[in-house]
XYZ file of C-alpha atoms in Angstrom:
630
model
C 0.000 0.000 0.000
C 1.315 3.422 -0.985
C 1.740 5.914 1.788
C 0.497 9.467 1.645
C 2.797 12.478 1.946
C 1.287 13.068 5.354
C 2.297 9.534 6.433
C 5.856 10.076 5.204
C 6.033 13.371 7.027
C 4.848 11.682 10.199
C 7.390 8.872 9.897
C 10.169 11.339 9.125
C 9.177 13.367 12.154
C 9.305 10.273 14.369
C 12.800 9.440 13.141
C 13.994 12.941 13.851
C 12.404 13.049 17.289
C 13.724 9.647 18.433
C 17.346 10.737 19.169
C 16.054 13.740 21.100
C 13.741 11.504 23.101
C 16.629 9.123 23.841
C 18.799 12.049 24.885
C 16.036 13.343 27.138
C 15.762 9.950 28.815
C 19.512 9.871 29.397
C 19.374 13.364 30.846
C 16.479 12.344 33.084
C 18.391 9.271 34.315
C 21.433 11.433 35.015
C 19.319 13.893 36.999
C 17.747 11.017 38.912
C 21.172 9.536 39.709
C 22.453 12.929 40.883
C 19.365 13.388 43.037
C 19.855 10.032 44.778
C 23.576 10.699 45.194
C 22.743 13.965 46.980
C 20.081 12.200 49.062
C 22.501 9.482 50.122
C 25.312 11.974 50.821
C 23.071 14.029 53.111
C 21.598 10.949 54.828
C 24.977 9.333 55.502
C 26.425 12.604 56.781
C 24.153 12.164 59.800
C 23.365 8.430 59.991
C 25.688 5.442 59.784
C 23.724 3.513 57.180
C 20.929 4.033 54.685
C 19.188 1.219 56.557
C 19.164 3.269 59.754
C 15.991 5.255 60.320
C 15.565 8.905 61.274
C 14.402 8.697 64.881
C 13.650 12.286 65.879
C 12.706 15.735 64.657
C 16.249 16.865 65.364
C 17.683 14.210 63.028
C 15.130 15.096 60.354
C 16.085 18.768 60.576
C 19.783 17.932 60.376
C 19.573 15.624 57.339
C 17.454 18.242 55.553
C 20.098 20.867 56.319
C 22.793 18.535 54.941
C 20.721 18.372 51.741
C 20.796 22.164 51.416
C 17.332 22.790 52.840
C 16.589 25.271 55.614
C 13.460 23.725 57.157
C 11.198 25.764 59.397
C 9.561 24.163 62.409
C 6.330 24.150 60.422
C 8.020 22.131 57.663
C 9.478 19.642 60.162
C 6.067 19.254 61.831
C 4.489 18.642 58.431
C 6.479 15.424 58.015
C 6.955 14.475 61.665
C 3.381 14.254 62.902
C 1.890 12.863 66.082
C 1.701 9.462 64.341
C 5.363 9.351 63.281
C 7.961 7.231 65.085
C 10.613 6.872 62.380
C 11.290 7.897 58.792
C 13.388 5.739 56.457
C 15.585 6.622 53.491
C 12.700 6.323 51.016
C 10.667 8.748 53.126
C 13.598 11.176 53.175
C 13.893 11.098 49.367
C 10.164 11.763 49.078
C 10.453 14.777 51.405
C 13.330 16.224 49.352
C 11.233 15.942 46.188
C 8.452 17.867 47.917
C 10.617 20.492 49.621
C 12.402 22.216 46.756
C 15.161 24.603 47.868
C 14.339 28.288 47.443
C 15.974 29.935 44.435
C 17.817 33.243 44.661
C 15.044 34.989 42.702
C 12.441 33.710 45.166
C 14.474 35.006 48.082
C 15.001 38.393 46.452
C 11.293 38.609 45.676
C 10.454 37.954 49.347
C 12.889 40.653 50.517
C 11.603 43.008 47.818
C 8.139 42.952 49.392
C 9.701 44.432 52.545
C 11.970 46.879 50.690
C 9.217 49.057 49.261
C 11.679 51.686 47.973
C 13.855 49.071 46.201
C 17.085 50.343 47.818
C 18.548 46.867 48.252
C 18.658 47.337 52.010
C 16.384 46.623 54.971
C 16.754 48.439 58.279
C 17.567 46.134 61.201
C 14.647 47.544 63.219
C 12.231 46.702 60.400
C 13.769 43.249 59.913
C 13.549 42.569 63.666
C 9.900 43.636 63.783
C 8.909 41.383 60.889
C 10.897 38.291 61.885
C 9.715 38.338 65.516
C 6.037 39.040 64.874
C 5.096 37.368 61.585
C 4.874 33.778 60.392
C 7.102 31.384 62.283
C 8.427 33.865 64.827
C 12.179 34.017 65.468
C 13.780 34.834 68.805
C 15.817 37.953 69.463
C 19.025 35.920 69.516
C 18.207 34.306 66.170
C 17.625 37.684 64.533
C 20.814 39.073 66.098
C 22.726 36.151 64.605
C 21.698 37.468 61.183
C 22.202 41.187 61.759
C 25.609 40.762 63.404
C 27.169 39.174 60.320
C 29.609 41.764 58.883
C 29.484 40.183 55.408
C 26.056 41.609 54.634
C 25.357 44.205 57.348
C 26.515 47.812 57.559
C 25.235 50.920 59.337
C 22.202 49.229 60.863
C 21.035 47.862 57.521
C 20.920 44.411 55.892
C 22.238 44.174 52.307
C 19.856 41.427 51.257
C 21.526 40.889 47.859
C 24.746 39.946 49.653
C 22.745 37.933 52.171
C 21.123 35.918 49.366
C 24.509 35.347 47.684
C 26.014 34.067 50.936
C 22.952 31.962 51.659
C 23.119 30.270 48.260
C 26.901 29.740 48.541
C 26.583 28.277 52.039
C 23.791 25.949 50.962
C 25.754 24.665 47.976
C 28.869 24.277 50.116
C 26.900 22.203 52.605
C 25.721 19.853 49.839
C 29.200 19.770 48.275
C 30.808 18.854 51.606
C 28.379 15.966 52.064
C 29.070 14.709 48.517
C 32.843 14.978 48.982
C 32.601 13.067 52.243
C 30.714 10.359 50.390
C 33.353 10.240 47.646
C 36.330 10.187 50.012
C 34.964 7.665 52.482
C 35.103 4.343 50.626
C 32.813 2.680 53.136
C 30.050 5.198 52.530
C 30.679 5.395 48.789
C 30.184 1.627 48.510
C 27.061 1.622 50.634
C 23.760 0.887 48.943
C 21.118 0.735 51.633
C 23.699 -0.851 53.918
C 25.565 -2.902 51.325
C 27.715 -2.576 48.253
C 26.639 -2.885 44.659
C 29.179 -4.320 42.256
C 29.365 -3.738 38.492
C 29.596 -6.853 36.352
C 33.275 -7.550 35.718
C 35.598 -10.499 35.369
C 38.532 -8.623 36.822
C 38.982 -7.421 40.364
C 41.221 -4.514 41.289
C 43.295 -4.610 44.445
C 43.425 -1.194 46.147
C 46.422 0.410 47.786
C 46.622 -0.399 51.478
C 45.725 2.216 54.028
C 45.660 2.165 57.811
C 42.311 1.620 59.472
C 42.326 2.973 63.027
C 38.969 2.923 64.754
C 37.332 6.318 64.561
C 34.185 7.305 66.440
C 31.631 9.231 64.392
C 30.492 12.229 66.403
C 28.260 15.101 65.431
C 29.797 18.491 66.000
C 26.383 20.102 65.757
C 24.337 20.602 68.928
C 20.600 20.789 68.398
C 17.980 21.990 70.859
C 15.861 19.277 72.423
C 12.498 18.756 70.760
C 9.269 17.507 72.214
C 8.973 13.785 71.645
C 5.915 11.658 70.968
C 5.119 8.054 71.750
C 3.875 6.482 68.559
C 3.434 3.173 66.824
C 5.871 2.481 63.954
C 4.364 2.110 60.514
C 5.251 -0.316 57.742
C 8.353 0.863 55.797
C 7.284 2.860 52.770
C 9.435 0.598 50.593
C 7.001 -2.237 51.325
C 3.888 -0.368 50.275
C 4.049 -0.688 46.502
C 5.645 -4.082 45.785
C 5.021 -5.333 42.246
C 6.879 -8.537 41.248
C 8.223 -11.011 43.802
C 9.818 -14.426 44.295
C 10.018 -16.686 47.324
C 12.924 -18.962 48.280
C 12.648 -21.637 50.962
C 15.541 -23.805 52.175
C 15.307 -26.220 55.082
C 18.655 -26.807 56.830
C 19.618 -29.605 59.219
C 21.105 -29.073 62.654
C 24.902 -28.984 62.746
C 25.156 -32.414 64.422
C 23.043 -33.987 61.632
C 24.713 -32.179 58.769
C 26.600 -34.204 56.178
C 29.645 -32.178 55.180
C 32.542 -32.956 52.900
C 35.431 -33.231 55.303
C 38.730 -31.449 55.058
C 41.341 -33.793 56.486
C 44.820 -32.220 56.546
C 46.044 -35.206 58.594
C 46.115 -37.233 55.368
C 48.606 -34.694 53.975
C 51.335 -34.988 56.598
C 53.998 -35.398 53.928
C 52.866 -32.303 52.041
C 54.594 -28.927 52.329
C 52.810 -26.574 54.700
C 52.704 -22.792 55.226
C 50.736 -21.007 57.915
C 49.723 -17.507 58.907
C 47.477 -16.070 61.547
C 45.273 -13.009 61.256
C 42.232 -11.345 62.741
C 38.854 -9.847 61.934
C 38.291 -6.558 63.775
C 34.884 -4.951 64.149
C 34.739 -1.191 63.579
C 32.448 1.249 65.394
C 30.149 1.424 62.352
C 29.914 -2.370 62.053
C 32.395 -2.664 59.180
C 34.870 -5.541 59.425
C 38.629 -5.123 58.965
C 41.013 -8.017 58.371
C 44.424 -8.981 57.017
C 44.835 -9.681 53.296
C 47.424 -12.235 52.086
C 49.654 -12.901 49.103
C 50.274 -16.566 48.276
C 53.142 -17.696 46.041
C 52.908 -21.143 44.448
C 56.274 -22.048 42.764
C 54.866 -24.809 40.526
C 51.589 -26.465 39.617
C 50.386 -28.580 42.497
C 47.381 -29.914 44.320
C 46.681 -27.431 47.123
C 44.540 -27.589 50.243
C 43.679 -24.275 51.943
C 41.884 -24.025 55.292
C 40.841 -21.246 57.657
C 39.327 -21.449 61.128
C 38.912 -19.293 64.256
C 42.013 -19.420 66.447
C 41.777 -20.589 70.049
C 44.456 -18.489 71.723
C 43.625 -18.826 75.396
C 46.436 -20.253 77.493
C 44.193 -21.416 80.333
C 41.882 -24.418 80.034
C 38.196 -23.929 80.618
C 38.116 -20.317 79.371
C 35.681 -19.979 76.494
C 36.447 -17.940 73.392
C 33.495 -15.795 72.294
C 34.726 -15.761 68.697
C 34.964 -19.517 68.069
C 31.402 -19.562 66.707
C 32.207 -16.853 64.126
C 32.044 -18.133 60.540
C 35.220 -17.801 58.476
C 35.999 -18.309 54.797
C 38.712 -17.486 52.250
C 38.326 -16.238 48.693
C 41.174 -17.239 46.354
C 42.030 -14.818 43.546
C 44.662 -15.200 40.830
C 47.009 -12.315 40.035
C 47.437 -11.792 36.287
C 50.620 -9.951 35.267
C 50.094 -7.393 38.024
C 48.183 -7.151 41.263
C 45.862 -4.667 39.581
C 43.940 -7.479 37.870
C 42.642 -10.358 39.971
C 40.371 -13.202 38.916
C 38.290 -15.347 41.238
C 39.535 -18.943 41.401
C 37.366 -20.376 44.173
C 36.525 -20.114 47.861
C 36.546 -22.363 50.920
C 33.067 -23.904 50.793
C 33.856 -27.317 52.301
C 33.395 -27.455 56.042
C 34.373 -29.676 58.956
C 33.066 -28.214 62.213
C 34.656 -24.741 62.457
C 37.201 -25.433 59.664
C 36.397 -24.031 56.216
C 38.482 -25.405 53.352
C 39.119 -25.823 49.631
C 41.128 -28.439 47.782
C 42.117 -28.295 44.128
C 44.923 -27.679 41.686
C 46.655 -24.321 41.326
C 49.132 -23.395 38.627
C 52.383 -21.627 39.426
C 51.992 -17.947 40.167
C 50.798 -15.388 42.694
C 47.399 -15.571 44.374
C 45.559 -13.390 46.872
C 43.722 -14.821 49.861
C 40.909 -12.605 51.133
C 39.468 -13.658 54.517
C 35.719 -13.266 54.875
C 33.077 -13.459 57.582
C 29.400 -12.719 57.046
C 29.029 -10.464 60.090
C 26.118 -12.589 61.347
C 27.986 -13.468 64.532
C 30.718 -10.844 64.665
C 28.627 -7.785 65.402
C 28.092 -5.054 67.960
C 26.648 -6.414 71.198
C 25.678 -4.231 74.128
C 26.930 -5.904 77.299
C 26.456 -4.654 80.818
C 29.911 -4.143 82.339
C 29.458 -3.890 86.101
C 33.081 -3.119 86.867
C 35.969 -1.895 84.713
C 39.008 -4.202 84.833
C 42.183 -2.896 86.436
C 45.157 -2.741 84.093
C 47.955 -1.541 86.361
C 48.669 -1.310 90.091
C 51.498 -0.206 92.379
C 53.511 -2.911 94.136
C 54.959 -2.811 97.643
C 57.802 -0.573 96.464
C 55.393 1.870 94.821
C 56.408 0.785 91.318
C 53.815 0.361 88.582
C 53.078 -3.211 87.484
C 50.638 -4.898 85.090
C 47.743 -6.761 86.687
C 47.555 -10.543 86.043
C 44.343 -10.028 84.019
C 45.975 -7.431 81.778
C 49.075 -9.607 81.345
C 46.841 -12.499 80.245
C 45.120 -10.234 77.701
C 48.491 -9.018 76.399
C 49.643 -12.617 75.936
C 46.512 -13.313 73.873
C 47.138 -10.169 71.825
C 50.738 -11.262 71.261
C 49.545 -14.668 70.030
C 47.154 -12.963 67.614
C 49.622 -10.474 66.115
C 52.469 -13.030 65.923
C 51.318 -13.932 62.418
C 53.989 -16.523 61.611
C 53.660 -18.157 65.043
C 57.406 -18.174 65.841
C 56.913 -16.609 69.288
C 58.500 -13.303 68.202
C 57.302 -10.080 66.584
C 59.193 -8.842 63.557
C 58.865 -5.206 62.491
C 56.203 -6.014 59.863
C 54.061 -7.895 62.392
C 54.466 -5.129 64.968
C 53.471 -2.537 62.381
C 50.134 -4.261 61.747
C 49.568 -3.863 65.498
C 50.577 -0.190 65.342
C 48.392 0.532 62.314
C 45.406 -0.999 64.051
C 45.896 0.761 67.379
C 47.374 4.136 66.401
C 47.149 4.415 62.607
C 50.922 4.893 62.361
C 53.950 2.755 61.541
C 57.190 2.217 63.411
C 60.208 2.924 61.178
C 63.636 1.269 61.303
C 65.075 4.007 63.498
C 62.316 3.672 66.098
C 62.682 -0.132 65.961
C 66.379 0.264 66.743
C 65.426 2.283 69.841
C 63.075 -0.538 70.869
C 65.952 -2.962 70.479
C 68.022 -0.909 72.927
C 65.261 -0.793 75.565
C 63.295 -4.032 75.267
C 64.084 -7.720 75.041
C 64.645 -8.847 71.441
C 65.991 -11.909 69.658
C 67.236 -11.834 66.087
C 65.878 -8.277 65.803
C 62.387 -9.468 66.806
C 60.441 -8.476 69.922
C 59.886 -11.178 72.556
C 56.771 -11.655 74.693
C 58.582 -10.109 77.650
C 59.676 -7.181 75.505
C 56.050 -6.668 74.436
C 54.958 -6.694 78.101
C 57.654 -4.197 79.053
C 56.701 -1.913 76.187
C 53.125 -1.697 77.518
C 54.410 -1.155 81.058
C 56.544 1.724 79.785
C 53.428 3.267 78.229
C 51.694 3.059 81.617
C 54.699 4.683 83.305
C 54.762 7.460 80.723
C 51.177 8.296 81.763
C 51.978 7.895 85.475
C 49.556 5.019 85.794
C 46.730 6.558 83.776
C 45.357 3.605 81.728
C 43.545 5.747 79.124
C 45.999 5.035 76.293
C 46.117 1.356 77.200
C 42.323 1.212 76.915
C 42.485 2.854 73.481
C 44.751 0.001 72.394
C 42.540 -2.674 73.929
C 39.293 -1.291 72.514
C 40.796 -1.035 69.021
C 41.719 -4.724 69.273
C 38.145 -5.774 70.097
C 38.265 -5.904 73.903
C 35.613 -4.508 76.216
C 36.138 -2.923 79.620
C 35.923 -6.371 81.261
C 38.965 -7.464 79.196
C 36.862 -9.794 77.054
C 37.542 -9.976 73.316
C 34.017 -9.523 71.975
C 34.570 -7.487 68.786
C 37.374 -9.404 67.107
C 37.950 -12.907 65.781
C 41.512 -14.270 65.459
C 41.930 -16.934 62.789
C 44.602 -19.201 61.349
C 45.192 -20.079 57.678
C 46.965 -23.294 56.627
C 48.227 -23.970 53.098
C 49.150 -27.563 52.141
C 50.892 -28.238 48.806
C 51.719 -31.669 47.445
C 54.577 -30.818 45.056
C 56.040 -27.479 46.125
C 56.654 -25.219 49.101
C 54.021 -22.458 49.208
C 54.724 -19.049 50.760
C 52.089 -16.858 52.387
C 52.551 -13.293 53.582
C 50.162 -10.778 55.130
C 50.184 -7.622 52.990
C 47.396 -5.369 54.223
C 45.095 -4.771 57.160
C 41.969 -3.123 55.812
C 38.199 -3.266 55.396
C 36.419 -5.710 53.111
C 36.969 -3.622 49.953
C 35.351 -3.872 46.544
C 37.335 -6.866 45.296
C 36.077 -9.028 48.180
C 32.471 -7.967 47.541
C 32.868 -8.782 43.853
C 34.314 -12.172 44.708
C 31.391 -12.955 47.036
C 28.848 -11.892 44.404
C 30.590 -13.778 41.621
C 30.808 -17.002 43.650
C 27.071 -16.914 44.437
C 26.156 -16.140 40.812
C 28.320 -19.064 39.645
C 27.050 -21.661 42.099
C 23.705 -20.406 43.360
C 20.164 -21.098 42.232
C 18.897 -18.307 39.972
C 15.307 -17.027 40.084
C 13.928 -14.257 37.903
C 11.460 -11.889 39.549
C 7.983 -12.558 38.157
C 7.211 -9.970 35.512
C 10.680 -8.440 35.684
C 13.170 -10.459 33.637
C 16.022 -8.022 34.264
C 16.156 -8.668 38.025
C 17.567 -12.025 39.145
C 17.998 -13.309 42.704
C 20.713 -15.938 43.222
C 20.662 -18.043 46.389
C 23.578 -20.217 47.459
C 23.586 -22.427 50.540
C 26.305 -24.369 52.308
C 25.894 -26.398 55.471
C 26.388 -23.319 57.603
C 25.018 -20.301 55.756
C 22.752 -18.996 52.990
C 23.752 -16.033 50.821
C 21.464 -14.234 48.383
C 22.683 -11.910 45.638
C 20.608 -9.584 43.448
C 21.577 -8.852 39.848
C 20.033 -5.857 38.110
C 20.513 -6.073 34.329
C 18.326 -3.068 33.559
C 19.349 0.490 32.745
C 17.604 1.838 35.853
C 18.144 1.376 39.552
C 15.688 -0.890 41.361
C 14.578 -1.082 44.972
C 13.993 -4.582 46.313
C 11.978 -5.263 49.454
C 13.334 -8.254 51.429
C 11.101 -10.113 53.905
C 12.398 -12.857 56.226
C 9.385 -13.011 58.545
C 8.663 -16.675 57.773
C 12.237 -17.818 58.456
C 12.857 -19.812 61.636
C 15.944 -20.008 63.865
C 17.750 -17.604 61.507
C 20.210 -14.758 61.982
C 20.792 -12.210 59.183
C 23.886 -10.053 58.859
C 21.489 -7.160 58.226
C 20.148 -7.393 61.753
C 16.652 -6.848 60.320
C 13.755 -9.129 59.421
C 12.348 -6.747 56.815
C 14.428 -4.234 54.871
C 14.936 -2.696 51.440
C 17.997 -2.640 49.189
C 18.744 -0.387 46.249
C 20.546 -2.003 43.317
C 22.232 0.302 40.827
C 21.804 -0.206 37.056
C 23.900 -2.995 35.509
C 25.199 -4.162 38.863
C 25.186 -7.034 41.334
C 25.050 -6.843 45.119
C 24.685 -9.022 48.192
C 21.164 -8.982 49.552
C 21.993 -10.763 52.808
C 23.870 -13.554 54.562
C 21.850 -15.799 56.872
C 23.052 -18.318 59.473
C 21.318 -20.404 62.149
C 20.716 -18.686 65.461
C 21.199 -22.041 67.184
C 23.358 -24.473 65.197
C 22.151 -27.441 67.216
C 18.613 -27.017 65.896
C 17.102 -27.207 62.426
C 16.577 -23.882 60.677
C 14.365 -22.669 57.882
C 15.337 -19.938 55.407
C 12.195 -18.443 53.872
C 12.800 -15.160 52.071
C 10.597 -13.124 49.748
C 12.263 -10.600 47.411
C 9.787 -8.084 45.948
C 10.296 -5.320 43.411
C 9.235 -1.959 44.784
C 10.224 0.131 41.782
């Protein structure tokens, strides 16, 4: 059928308009991404995680200020009503869409209504009268705070053009500071509703090491107390508009009834063996820091690699809180340089607390990345009735270490003595220094230590380590404050119990060659570990496509001891997934929540959650529903 000129014109018009429409969509997606980046930057400038809720009017006001808003009490009351107990990240984004920041023209127009003569100035007396009697009334001090600023006040008058310029600059600077903090802080930059999204990639980049001292997040802003309400929490807004969903159910046997593929290093007594210790340390924000290792395999050989929590107590009958913590290792191959790493495998076989892998490795350099889910190594509030004594004065008035503190120092020594030779070399001691002070000891300082403390073969002995801590106590004239900083950074509480750390030991067995393992870094999980976790679950897990949404896939992988779910978003847009574990039984999630939401960036993969049994001696049921919110 022949087409009319009108038809051809219409078709031609469509062809011309299509690129513009595509460009508009790209621009819209970019604006949306920038909006959510600003939302997340402001939210995480005040709260530790996007999963954490806003719990008060004060917090709501502060996060709005971080987003460049200047909310009045009326605005705060609009969103924090008598029925509100908490607001989540989704709620915050909705508020920011509603509360557009005032433009400079709008501000000038408002001032212009007061400045009838259009002089560009407003007398302080007039400004005071208006601000203290109209609308949301300001106090005298609040008005004085404005009129006393020299930048835009002179001769009893307010230069409102300069005021508007400064206001706009300050607001943008506030937003910029929040964004820069997000960019610079790798932990926050990686966070997507409490977890990290990973782009699809076969190669994994190893970052440069950096020290990771524990730092407390404190707000340097003091807000006036607000009147609180007692209210009933509502369902998270992310659960209100779920569209597609899938359900996964896995029934797991109790640990005593579990059939596991055993790792039996005893059958490899004639094999070459290398060993290194290490430790997981829990940060104030819940992030986990650990050693990272470089493994050299001289020639192709069958290799067996195991990791398990380390029992370091010298006295029998003393329980170790960390022995129930799950441990695993991810094995990555270095290709030409340490910049490009490829996942080989991970320790999925289990025998009691030992996690292991056995297979063949070619000659070359590999990286071993320790991993724990965080299900059992997490912040626990314990009631400490009495703070342990660290030092005392003996009969001669000399300072001495208490037996309890000496026992803790011996355990610390065992943990940081990575090669297990009973001595601390400079490299081992520097991991200790980086963890506790964020600094390193150089060769010159080590030489001074050699002159003052017991050493053998240029390595610090246990007694030398004890004396070094005693010297620190003497330097502070018995004040234990610095000693407590050290202990707390190593996972101890004020009762001298190690509750926020998990020492572990790695063993490498090789049939045909002598492997070498060396600790290289002490740092947080990092992107390459998250990629490795995601990739392993995608490779081995069961894949389910969300009903009606073929671009969103949930992978679930289970071993005898844990279940991990990973979400892959193949679409061009971010998605928000609602996760519900309410039907699970005897389960413990690393999220610490039964119901939560995760945001998955376009073309990316991320861990949804890790789940373990609350009581390993009982059966447990994993029943999780993933639903698409938008």
